[in-house]
CSV table of C-alpha atoms and ligand atoms in Angstrom, one decimal:
chain,number,residue,atom,x,y,z
A,857,UNK,CA,0.0,0.0,0.0
A,858,UNK,CA,1.1,3.6,-0.5
A,859,UNK,CA,1.0,6.2,2.2
A,860,UNK,CA,-1.0,9.3,1.6
A,861,UNK,CA,1.5,12.3,1.3
A,862,UNK,CA,-0.5,14.5,3.4
A,863,UNK,CA,-1.2,11.9,6.2
A,864,UNK,CA,1.6,9.2,6.0
A,865,UNK,CA,0.1,7.0,8.8
A,866,UNK,CA,-1.3,3.6,8.2
A,867,UNK,CA,-2.2,2.4,11.7
A,868,UNK,CA,-4.2,4.7,14.2
A,869,UNK,CA,-4.8,3.7,17.8
A,870,UNK,CA,-7.8,5.5,19.5
A,871,UNK,CA,-7.3,5.0,23.1
A,872,UNK,CA,-8.8,5.5,26.5
A,873,UNK,CA,-8.5,4.2,30.2
A,874,UNK,CA,-11.9,2.5,29.9
A,875,UNK,CA,-11.1,0.6,26.7
A,876,UNK,CA,-7.9,-0.8,28.3
A,877,UNK,CA,-10.1,-2.9,30.7
A,878,UNK,CA,-8.0,-2.6,33.7
A,879,UNK,CA,-4.7,-2.6,32.1
A,880,UNK,CA,-2.4,0.4,32.4
A,881,UNK,CA,-3.2,2.7,29.4
A,882,UNK,CA,0.3,4.1,29.1
A,883,UNK,CA,1.7,0.6,29.0
A,884,UNK,CA,-0.8,-0.5,26.4
A,885,UNK,CA,0.1,2.5,24.3
A,886,UNK,CA,3.8,1.8,24.8
A,887,UNK,CA,3.2,-1.8,23.5
A,888,UNK,CA,1.1,-0.6,20.6
A,889,UNK,CA,3.8,1.8,19.6
A,890,UNK,CA,6.3,-1.0,19.6
A,891,UNK,CA,3.9,-3.3,17.6
A,892,UNK,CA,3.8,-0.6,14.8
A,893,UNK,CA,1.1,2.0,15.5
A,894,UNK,CA,1.9,5.1,13.7
A,895,UNK,CA,-0.5,7.8,15.4
A,896,UNK,CA,-2.5,7.8,18.6
A,897,UNK,CA,-5.8,9.5,19.6
A,898,UNK,CA,-6.8,10.0,23.4
A,899,UNK,CA,-10.6,9.5,23.4
A,900,UNK,CA,-11.8,9.9,27.0
A,901,UNK,CA,-15.7,10.2,26.8
A,902,UNK,CA,-16.4,9.7,30.5
A,903,UNK,CA,-13.3,11.4,32.4
A,904,UNK,CA,-13.5,14.7,34.0
A,905,UNK,CA,-11.6,17.4,32.4
A,906,UNK,CA,-8.8,17.2,35.1
A,907,UNK,CA,-8.4,13.3,34.5
A,908,UNK,CA,-8.5,13.8,30.7
A,909,UNK,CA,-5.7,16.4,31.1
A,910,UNK,CA,-3.7,14.2,33.3
A,911,UNK,CA,-4.0,11.2,31.0
A,912,UNK,CA,-3.3,13.5,28.0
A,913,UNK,CA,0.0,14.7,29.8
A,914,UNK,CA,1.1,11.2,30.5
A,915,UNK,CA,0.4,10.1,27.0
A,916,UNK,CA,2.1,13.1,25.4
A,917,UNK,CA,5.3,12.2,27.4
A,918,UNK,CA,5.3,8.7,25.8
A,919,UNK,CA,4.5,9.8,22.4
A,920,UNK,CA,6.9,12.7,22.3
A,921,UNK,CA,9.6,10.0,23.3
A,922,UNK,CA,8.7,7.9,20.3
A,923,UNK,CA,8.0,10.5,17.9
A,924,UNK,CA,4.4,9.5,17.5
A,925,UNK,CA,1.9,12.3,16.8
A,926,UNK,CA,-0.8,12.6,19.6
A,927,UNK,CA,-4.3,13.6,18.5
A,928,UNK,CA,-6.8,14.6,21.3
A,929,UNK,CA,-10.5,13.7,20.7
A,930,UNK,CA,-13.2,16.5,21.0
A,931,UNK,CA,-11.3,18.9,23.5
A,932,UNK,CA,-9.4,21.9,22.0
A,933,UNK,CA,-8.4,23.1,25.4
A,934,UNK,CA,-6.7,19.9,26.3
A,935,UNK,CA,-5.1,19.5,22.9
A,936,UNK,CA,-3.4,22.9,23.4
A,937,UNK,CA,-2.5,22.3,26.9
A,938,UNK,CA,-0.5,19.3,26.1
A,939,UNK,CA,0.8,20.7,22.9
A,940,UNK,CA,-0.9,17.8,20.8
A,941,UNK,CA,-0.3,17.2,17.2
A,942,UNK,CA,-4.1,17.7,16.6
A,943,UNK,CA,-7.6,17.1,17.4
A,944,UNK,CA,-10.4,14.9,16.1
A,945,UNK,CA,-13.9,16.4,16.0
A,946,UNK,CA,-17.3,15.2,14.8
A,947,UNK,CA,-20.7,16.7,14.0
A,948,UNK,CA,-21.5,17.4,17.6
A,949,UNK,CA,-18.1,19.1,18.3
A,950,UNK,CA,-16.2,22.2,17.6
A,951,UNK,CA,-16.2,23.0,13.8
A,952,UNK,CA,-13.0,22.5,11.8
A,953,UNK,CA,-13.4,25.9,10.1
A,954,UNK,CA,-13.6,27.7,13.3
A,955,UNK,CA,-10.7,25.7,15.0
A,956,UNK,CA,-8.5,26.5,12.0
A,957,UNK,CA,-8.9,30.1,12.6
A,958,UNK,CA,-7.5,29.7,16.2
A,959,UNK,CA,-3.7,30.2,16.1
A,960,UNK,CA,-3.0,26.9,17.9
A,961,UNK,CA,-4.8,24.9,15.2
A,962,UNK,CA,-3.4,26.9,12.1
A,963,UNK,CA,-0.5,24.3,11.7
A,964,UNK,CA,-2.0,21.3,13.6
A,965,UNK,CA,-3.8,18.2,12.2
A,966,UNK,CA,-7.6,18.5,12.3
A,967,UNK,CA,-9.5,15.2,11.8
A,968,UNK,CA,-13.4,15.3,11.0
A,969,UNK,CA,-15.8,12.4,11.2
A,970,UNK,CA,-18.0,11.6,8.1
A,971,UNK,CA,-21.4,10.4,8.9
A,972,UNK,CA,-23.4,11.7,6.1
A,973,UNK,CA,-22.3,11.9,2.3
A,974,UNK,CA,-23.4,15.6,2.0
A,975,UNK,CA,-20.5,16.5,4.5
A,976,UNK,CA,-18.1,16.0,1.6
A,977,UNK,CA,-19.2,19.4,0.2
A,978,UNK,CA,-19.1,21.3,3.4
A,979,UNK,CA,-16.6,23.9,4.7
A,980,UNK,CA,-15.6,21.5,7.5
A,981,UNK,CA,-14.4,18.8,5.2
A,982,UNK,CA,-12.5,21.4,3.1
A,983,UNK,CA,-10.6,22.7,6.2
A,984,UNK,CA,-9.8,19.2,7.7
A,985,UNK,CA,-6.7,17.3,7.1
A,986,UNK,CA,-8.2,13.9,7.2
A,987,UNK,CA,-11.7,12.4,7.2
A,988,UNK,CA,-12.7,9.6,9.7
A,989,UNK,CA,-15.1,7.1,7.8
A,990,UNK,CA,-17.3,6.7,10.8
A,991,UNK,CA,-18.1,4.0,11.3
A,992,UNK,CA,-17.1,1.4,8.6
A,993,UNK,CA,-18.9,-1.3,10.6
A,994,UNK,CA,-21.3,-1.2,13.5
A,995,UNK,CA,-19.5,-1.4,16.8
A,996,UNK,CA,-20.4,-1.6,20.5
A,997,UNK,CA,-17.4,0.9,21.4
A,998,UNK,CA,-19.5,3.8,19.7
A,999,UNK,CA,-23.2,3.2,19.7
A,1000,UNK,CA,-24.3,6.7,18.8
A,1001,UNK,CA,-23.6,6.4,14.9
A,1002,UNK,CA,-25.5,7.2,12.0
A,1003,UNK,CA,-24.4,5.5,8.7
A,1004,UNK,CA,-22.5,2.1,8.6
A,1005,UNK,CA,-20.5,2.9,5.5
A,1006,UNK,CA,-19.2,-0.6,4.8
A,1007,UNK,CA,-16.6,-1.2,2.0
A,1008,UNK,CA,-19.0,0.2,-0.6
A,1009,UNK,CA,-19.4,3.5,1.3
A,1010,UNK,CA,-15.6,3.9,1.5
A,1011,UNK,CA,-15.3,3.2,-2.4
A,1012,UNK,CA,-17.9,5.8,-2.9
A,1013,UNK,CA,-16.1,8.4,-0.6
A,1014,UNK,CA,-12.8,7.7,-2.3
A,1015,UNK,CA,-14.2,8.7,-5.6
A,1016,UNK,CA,-15.5,11.9,-4.3
A,1017,UNK,CA,-12.4,13.3,-2.4
A,1018,UNK,CA,-8.5,13.2,-2.5
A,1019,UNK,CA,-8.5,13.9,1.3
A,1020,UNK,CA,-6.8,11.1,3.5
A,1021,UNK,CA,-9.5,8.6,4.6
A,1022,UNK,CA,-9.3,6.9,7.9
A,1023,UNK,CA,-11.6,3.9,8.3
A,1024,UNK,CA,-13.0,3.3,11.8
A,1025,UNK,CA,-15.4,1.0,13.4
A,1026,UNK,CA,-15.1,-2.7,14.2
A,1027,UNK,CA,-11.8,-3.2,12.3
A,1028,UNK,CA,-9.4,-5.9,12.9
A,1029,UNK,CA,-6.8,-8.1,11.3
A,1030,UNK,CA,-9.3,-9.8,9.2
A,1031,UNK,CA,-11.0,-7.0,7.6
A,1032,UNK,CA,-8.3,-4.2,7.7
A,1033,UNK,CA,-6.9,-5.2,4.1
A,1034,UNK,CA,-10.1,-5.0,2.5
A,1035,UNK,CA,-10.8,-1.6,4.1
A,1036,UNK,CA,-7.4,-0.3,2.5
A,1037,UNK,CA,-8.4,-2.0,-0.7
A,1038,UNK,CA,-11.7,-0.2,-0.8
A,1039,UNK,CA,-9.8,3.2,-0.7
A,1040,UNK,CA,-8.9,3.8,3.0
A,1041,UNK,CA,-5.5,5.4,3.7
A,1042,UNK,CA,-5.3,4.3,7.3
A,1043,UNK,CA,-7.1,2.0,9.8
A,1044,UNK,CA,-8.0,3.2,13.3
A,1045,UNK,CA,-8.9,0.9,16.1
A,1046,UNK,CA,-9.9,0.7,19.7
A,1047,UNK,CA,-10.7,-2.7,20.7
A,1048,UNK,CA,-8.4,-4.6,18.3
A,1049,UNK,CA,-5.5,-3.3,20.3
A,1050,UNK,CA,-6.8,-2.0,23.6
A,1051,UNK,CA,-8.9,-5.1,24.2
A,1052,UNK,CA,-6.2,-7.6,22.9
A,1053,UNK,CA,-4.2,-9.9,25.5
A,1054,UNK,CA,-1.0,-8.8,23.8
A,1055,UNK,CA,-1.5,-5.2,22.4
A,1056,UNK,CA,2.1,-5.4,20.7
A,1057,UNK,CA,1.4,-8.5,18.9
A,1058,UNK,CA,-2.1,-7.2,17.9
A,1059,UNK,CA,-0.7,-3.9,16.5
A,1060,UNK,CA,2.0,-5.9,14.7
A,1061,UNK,CA,-0.4,-8.2,13.0
A,1062,UNK,CA,-2.8,-5.4,12.1
A,1063,UNK,CA,0.0,-3.5,10.6
A,1064,UNK,CA,1.3,-6.3,8.5
A,1065,UNK,CA,-2.4,-6.8,7.4
A,1066,UNK,CA,-2.5,-3.4,6.2
A,1067,UNK,CA,0.8,-3.2,4.5
A,1068,UNK,CA,0.5,-6.5,2.9
B,2047,LIG,C1,-10.3,8.6,13.5
B,2047,LIG,C2,-11.6,8.9,14.1
B,2047,LIG,N1,-12.7,9.0,13.4
B,2047,LIG,C3,-13.9,9.1,13.8
B,2047,LIG,C4,-14.1,9.3,15.2
B,2047,LIG,C5,-15.6,9.5,15.8
B,2047,LIG,O1,-15.5,11.0,16.2
B,2047,LIG,P1,-17.0,11.6,16.6
B,2047,LIG,O2,-17.8,11.6,15.5
B,2047,LIG,O3,-16.6,13.1,17.3
B,2047,LIG,O4,-17.4,10.7,17.9
B,2047,LIG,P2,-16.5,10.6,19.4
B,2047,LIG,O5,-15.3,9.9,19.0
B,2047,LIG,O6,-16.3,11.9,19.8
B,2047,LIG,O7,-17.6,9.8,20.0
B,2047,LIG,C6,-13.0,9.4,15.9
B,2047,LIG,N2,-13.1,9.7,17.4
B,2047,LIG,N3,-11.7,9.1,15.4
B,2048,TZP,C1,-14.4,6.3,18.0
B,2048,TZP,C2,-15.3,5.6,16.9
B,2048,TZP,N1,-15.8,6.4,15.8
B,2048,TZP,C3,-16.5,5.6,15.0
B,2048,TZP,S1,-16.4,3.9,15.4
B,2048,TZP,C4,-15.4,4.3,16.8
B,2048,TZP,C5,-15.2,3.3,17.7
B,2048,TZP,C6,-14.3,2.1,17.2
B,2048,TZP,O1,-14.1,1.2,18.1
B,2048,TZP,P1,-13.5,-0.4,17.7
B,2048,TZP,O2,-12.3,-0.3,17.1
B,2048,TZP,O3,-13.5,-1.0,19.1
B,2048,TZP,O4,-14.7,-0.9,16.9
B,2049,MG,MG1,-16.3,13.7,18.9
């Protein structure tokens, strides 16, 4: 597979304390980096702002050491407080076009979730650096979703935009290759790595399935 020049990452870990199910989140992230994860998003939907910030700071130390970009989900304040590489937002969050006007986000990565085809024509998509195809397949990790895009949805979106496409939602070693072949540039996972017995091995095998 060929990496997208504007988003040269193939395997994207979306992590939270909760998804690690009792394991230490920083250790899971460290193992995942060893296994080949290229970029990490911290997605804390239930933590207080204080805990979110603490976890973001810990993850930032680790990712900085390994030169892995850290993306913060939803929260621009936490992103700038930890000097993150960027932010991921959806339709119920801060708008990419408004974020882009803030000095902090001028040169940072902004990811935007695609839930409706009509979003491809909006200003938010135009100002974003990558699009999350959300979800590719229905998943228990995020239940408030709209469109289950499937492989056909990815192919369709691929024909309509040259933006980097990140597939997310119930992706694992067995379907990662087909998601890339359908037109995605990158695979994002929560459970396939955070919930794995051996996160390093899970990341390594996923990476191989993507690059094969
Ligand atoms: C890479 C990636 N793609 C999509 C999402 C979903 O974002 P959003 O629609 O804002 O939903 P929440 O994650 O906030 O529940 C994502 N986080 N990452
Ligand atoms: C954050 C997010 N956005 C769309 S699906 C999803 C969760 C993906 O989790 P999993 O990889 O466990 O299916
Ligand atoms: Mg969001």
